[in-house]
Tab-separated table of C-alpha atoms in Angstrom:
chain	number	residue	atom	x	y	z
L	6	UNK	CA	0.000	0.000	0.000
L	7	UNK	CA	1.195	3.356	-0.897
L	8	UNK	CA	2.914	5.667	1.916
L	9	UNK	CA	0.947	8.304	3.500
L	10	UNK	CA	1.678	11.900	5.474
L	11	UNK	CA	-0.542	14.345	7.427
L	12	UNK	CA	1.101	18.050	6.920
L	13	UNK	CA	-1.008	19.608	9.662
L	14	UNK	CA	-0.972	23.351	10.962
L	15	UNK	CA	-2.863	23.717	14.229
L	16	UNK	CA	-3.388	27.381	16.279
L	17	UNK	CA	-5.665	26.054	18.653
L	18	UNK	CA	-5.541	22.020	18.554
L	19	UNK	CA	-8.843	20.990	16.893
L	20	UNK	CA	-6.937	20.435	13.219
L	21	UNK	CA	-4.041	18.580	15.341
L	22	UNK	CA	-6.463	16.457	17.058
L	23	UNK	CA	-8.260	15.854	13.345
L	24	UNK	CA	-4.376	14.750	12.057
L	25	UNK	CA	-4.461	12.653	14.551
L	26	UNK	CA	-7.449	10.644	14.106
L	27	UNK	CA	-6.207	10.510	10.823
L	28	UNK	CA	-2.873	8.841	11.543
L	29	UNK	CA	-4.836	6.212	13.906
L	30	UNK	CA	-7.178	5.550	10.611
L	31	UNK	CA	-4.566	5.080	8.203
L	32	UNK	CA	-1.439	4.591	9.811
L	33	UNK	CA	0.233	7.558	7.792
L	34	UNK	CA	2.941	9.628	9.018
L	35	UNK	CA	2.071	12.923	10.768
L	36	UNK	CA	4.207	16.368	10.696
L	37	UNK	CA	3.241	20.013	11.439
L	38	UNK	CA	3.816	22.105	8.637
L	39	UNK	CA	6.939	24.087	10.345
L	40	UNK	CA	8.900	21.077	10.411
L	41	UNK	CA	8.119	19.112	7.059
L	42	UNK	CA	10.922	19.391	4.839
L	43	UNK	CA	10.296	18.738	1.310
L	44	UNK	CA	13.030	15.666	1.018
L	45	UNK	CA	10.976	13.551	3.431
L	46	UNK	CA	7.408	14.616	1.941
L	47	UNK	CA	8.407	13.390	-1.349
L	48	UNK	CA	8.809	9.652	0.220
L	49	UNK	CA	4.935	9.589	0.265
L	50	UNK	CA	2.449	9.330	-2.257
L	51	UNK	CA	-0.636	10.440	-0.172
L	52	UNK	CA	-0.426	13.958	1.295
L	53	UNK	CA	-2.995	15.291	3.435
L	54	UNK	CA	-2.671	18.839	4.465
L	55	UNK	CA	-4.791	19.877	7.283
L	56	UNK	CA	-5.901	23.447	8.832
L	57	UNK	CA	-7.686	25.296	10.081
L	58	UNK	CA	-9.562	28.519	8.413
L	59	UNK	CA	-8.909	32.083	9.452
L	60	UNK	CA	-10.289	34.981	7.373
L	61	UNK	CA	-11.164	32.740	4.640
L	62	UNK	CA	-7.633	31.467	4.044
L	63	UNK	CA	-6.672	27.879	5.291
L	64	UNK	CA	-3.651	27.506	7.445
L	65	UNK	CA	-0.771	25.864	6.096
L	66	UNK	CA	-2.270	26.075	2.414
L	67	UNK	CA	1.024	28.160	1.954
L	68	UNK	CA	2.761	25.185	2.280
L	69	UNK	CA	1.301	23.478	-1.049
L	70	UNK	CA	1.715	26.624	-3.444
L	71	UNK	CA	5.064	26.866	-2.201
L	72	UNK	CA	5.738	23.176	-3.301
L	73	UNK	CA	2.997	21.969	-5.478
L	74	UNK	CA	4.988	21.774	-8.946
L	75	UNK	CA	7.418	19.201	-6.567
L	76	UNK	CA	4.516	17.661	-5.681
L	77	UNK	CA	3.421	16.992	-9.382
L	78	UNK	CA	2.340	13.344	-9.246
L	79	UNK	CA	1.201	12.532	-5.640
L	80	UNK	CA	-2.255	12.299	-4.628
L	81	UNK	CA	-3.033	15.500	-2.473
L	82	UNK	CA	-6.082	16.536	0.020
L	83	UNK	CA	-6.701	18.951	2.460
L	84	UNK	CA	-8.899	18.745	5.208
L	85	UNK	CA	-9.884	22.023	6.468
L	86	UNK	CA	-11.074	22.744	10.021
L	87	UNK	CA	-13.544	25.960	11.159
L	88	UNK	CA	-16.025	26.219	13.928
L	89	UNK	CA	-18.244	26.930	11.853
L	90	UNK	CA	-21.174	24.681	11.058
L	91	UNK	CA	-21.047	23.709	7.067
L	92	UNK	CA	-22.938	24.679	4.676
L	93	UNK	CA	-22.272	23.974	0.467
L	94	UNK	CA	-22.789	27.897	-0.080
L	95	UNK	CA	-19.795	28.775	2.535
L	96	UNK	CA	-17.527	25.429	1.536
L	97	UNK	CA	-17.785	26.201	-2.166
L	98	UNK	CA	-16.837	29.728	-1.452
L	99	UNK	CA	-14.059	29.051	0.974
L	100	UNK	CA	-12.990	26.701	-1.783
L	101	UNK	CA	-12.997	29.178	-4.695
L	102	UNK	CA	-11.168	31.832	-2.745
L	103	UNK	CA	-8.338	29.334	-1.525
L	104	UNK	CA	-7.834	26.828	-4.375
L	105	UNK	CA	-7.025	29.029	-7.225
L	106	UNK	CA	-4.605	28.105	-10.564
L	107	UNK	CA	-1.776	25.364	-9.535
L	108	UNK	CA	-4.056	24.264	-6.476
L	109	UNK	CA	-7.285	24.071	-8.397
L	110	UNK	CA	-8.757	20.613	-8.450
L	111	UNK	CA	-7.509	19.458	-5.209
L	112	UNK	CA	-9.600	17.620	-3.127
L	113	UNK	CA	-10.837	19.758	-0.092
L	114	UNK	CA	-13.147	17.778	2.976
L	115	UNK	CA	-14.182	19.659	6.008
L	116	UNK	CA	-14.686	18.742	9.525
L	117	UNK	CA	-15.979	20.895	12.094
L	118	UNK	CA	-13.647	22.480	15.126
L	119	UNK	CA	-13.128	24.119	18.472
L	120	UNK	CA	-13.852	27.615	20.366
L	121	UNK	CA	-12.589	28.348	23.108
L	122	UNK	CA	-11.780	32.530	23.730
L	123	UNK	CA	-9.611	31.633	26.646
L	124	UNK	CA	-6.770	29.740	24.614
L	125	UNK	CA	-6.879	32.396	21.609
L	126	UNK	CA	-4.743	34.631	21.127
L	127	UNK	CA	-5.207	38.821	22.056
L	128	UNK	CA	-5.263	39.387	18.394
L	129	UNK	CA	-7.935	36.382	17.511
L	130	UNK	CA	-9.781	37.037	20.817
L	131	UNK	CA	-10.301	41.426	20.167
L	132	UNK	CA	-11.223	39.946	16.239
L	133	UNK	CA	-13.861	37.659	17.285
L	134	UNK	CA	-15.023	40.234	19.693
L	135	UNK	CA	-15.342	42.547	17.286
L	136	UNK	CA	-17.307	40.362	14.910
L	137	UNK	CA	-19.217	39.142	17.659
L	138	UNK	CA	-20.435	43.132	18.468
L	139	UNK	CA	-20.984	43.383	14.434
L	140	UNK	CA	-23.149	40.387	14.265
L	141	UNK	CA	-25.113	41.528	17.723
L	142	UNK	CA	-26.178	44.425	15.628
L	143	UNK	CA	-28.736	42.185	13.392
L	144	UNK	CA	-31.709	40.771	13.869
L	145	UNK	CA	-31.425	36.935	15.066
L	146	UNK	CA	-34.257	35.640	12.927
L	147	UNK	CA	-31.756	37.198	9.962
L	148	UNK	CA	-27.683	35.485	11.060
L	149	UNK	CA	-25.947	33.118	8.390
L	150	UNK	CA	-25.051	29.746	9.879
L	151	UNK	CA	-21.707	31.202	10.843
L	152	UNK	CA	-23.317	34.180	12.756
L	153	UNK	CA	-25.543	31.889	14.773
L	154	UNK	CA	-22.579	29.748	15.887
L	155	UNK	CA	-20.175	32.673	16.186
L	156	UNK	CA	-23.168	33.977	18.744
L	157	UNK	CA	-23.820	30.587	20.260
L	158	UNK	CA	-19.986	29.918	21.046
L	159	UNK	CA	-19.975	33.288	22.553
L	160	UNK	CA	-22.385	32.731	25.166
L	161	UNK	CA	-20.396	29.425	25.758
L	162	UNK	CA	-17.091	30.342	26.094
L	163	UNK	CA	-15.590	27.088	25.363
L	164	UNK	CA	-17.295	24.688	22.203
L	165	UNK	CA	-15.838	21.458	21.039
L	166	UNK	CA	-17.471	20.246	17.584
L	167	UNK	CA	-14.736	17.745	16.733
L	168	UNK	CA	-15.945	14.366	16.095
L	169	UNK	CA	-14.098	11.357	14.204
L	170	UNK	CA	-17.556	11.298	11.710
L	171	UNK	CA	-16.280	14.880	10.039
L	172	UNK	CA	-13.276	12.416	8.766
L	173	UNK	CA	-15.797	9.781	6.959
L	174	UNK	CA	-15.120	11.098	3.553
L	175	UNK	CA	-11.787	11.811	3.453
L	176	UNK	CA	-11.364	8.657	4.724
L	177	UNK	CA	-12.963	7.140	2.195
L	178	UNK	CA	-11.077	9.302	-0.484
L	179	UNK	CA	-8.034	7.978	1.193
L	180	UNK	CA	-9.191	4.320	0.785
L	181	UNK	CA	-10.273	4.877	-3.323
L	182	UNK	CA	-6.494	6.728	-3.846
L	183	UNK	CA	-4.709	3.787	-2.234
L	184	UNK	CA	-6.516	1.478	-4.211
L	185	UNK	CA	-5.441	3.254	-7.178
């Protein structure tokens, strides 16, 4: 069966938790994306990057750009992680805006995350209250998905989506590519 690596970058430890459900699934090799070094990645002929999304842009993403003509020839995913609850409309868009020229036609799955305002960071924690005051502006009846959870993790504090099912698909895509 053909090799395997998980390239994961992780700010809070939902997409690191993901990688690792992964690795116990599969049995691949698993790296964070500030120590993978290009000589080892090409070993592998399966190469899932996973991370999480901030601002619209998926963490670690850099990573493939920077090396995807290297890469020419491997079978590549990405798994990308938001607390967000998914919805086609926001996936596809998230997808248009990030996977653009040499990364279009990737594989992308998505799996759902953390919250937690007491582990962020000053920066993420004044930006998501900011949003959070934005969003308190509207009407309820009227928030996207995102809004609603981005109000509903407020109240909570601490939220932890993750769940093993969010992996099903890549999973399987992982399966179909090693058959291959």
């Amino acid at each position: 069966m053909p090799k395997g690596i998980i390239i994961y970058q992780s700010r809070y430890g939902a997409t690191q938790k993901y990688a690792r459900w992964i690795v116990q699934k599969t049995g691949f090799t698993c790296v964070c994306t500030k120590q993978a070094k290009m000589e080892d990645i090409l070993q592998y002929d399966t190469i899932i990057l996973a991370g999480g999304i901030y601002a619209s842009g998926i963490a670690g993403l850099h990573f493939l750009r920077k090396h995807i003509q290297e890469l020419s020839g491997k079978q590549i995913a990405v798994l990308c992680v938001a607390a967000s609850p998914y919805t086609k409309e926001t996936f596809e868009e998230i997808y248009a805006h990030n996977f653009k020229e040499t990364l279009a036609g990737i594989p992308c799955f998505y799996a759902r995350g953390a919250w937690n305002m007491n582990v962020m960071s000053w920066t993420d924690r004044t930006l998501c209250k900011i949003l959070q005051k934005s969003v308190a502006k509207k009407d309820p009846s009227t928030y996207a998905p995102w809004e609603q959870a981005l109000m509903e993790a407020a109240k909570q504090g601490v939220c932890d989506w993750t769940d093993v099912k969010y992996l099903v698909p890549l999973l399987a895509w992982i399966g179909e590519e090693n058959a291959r």
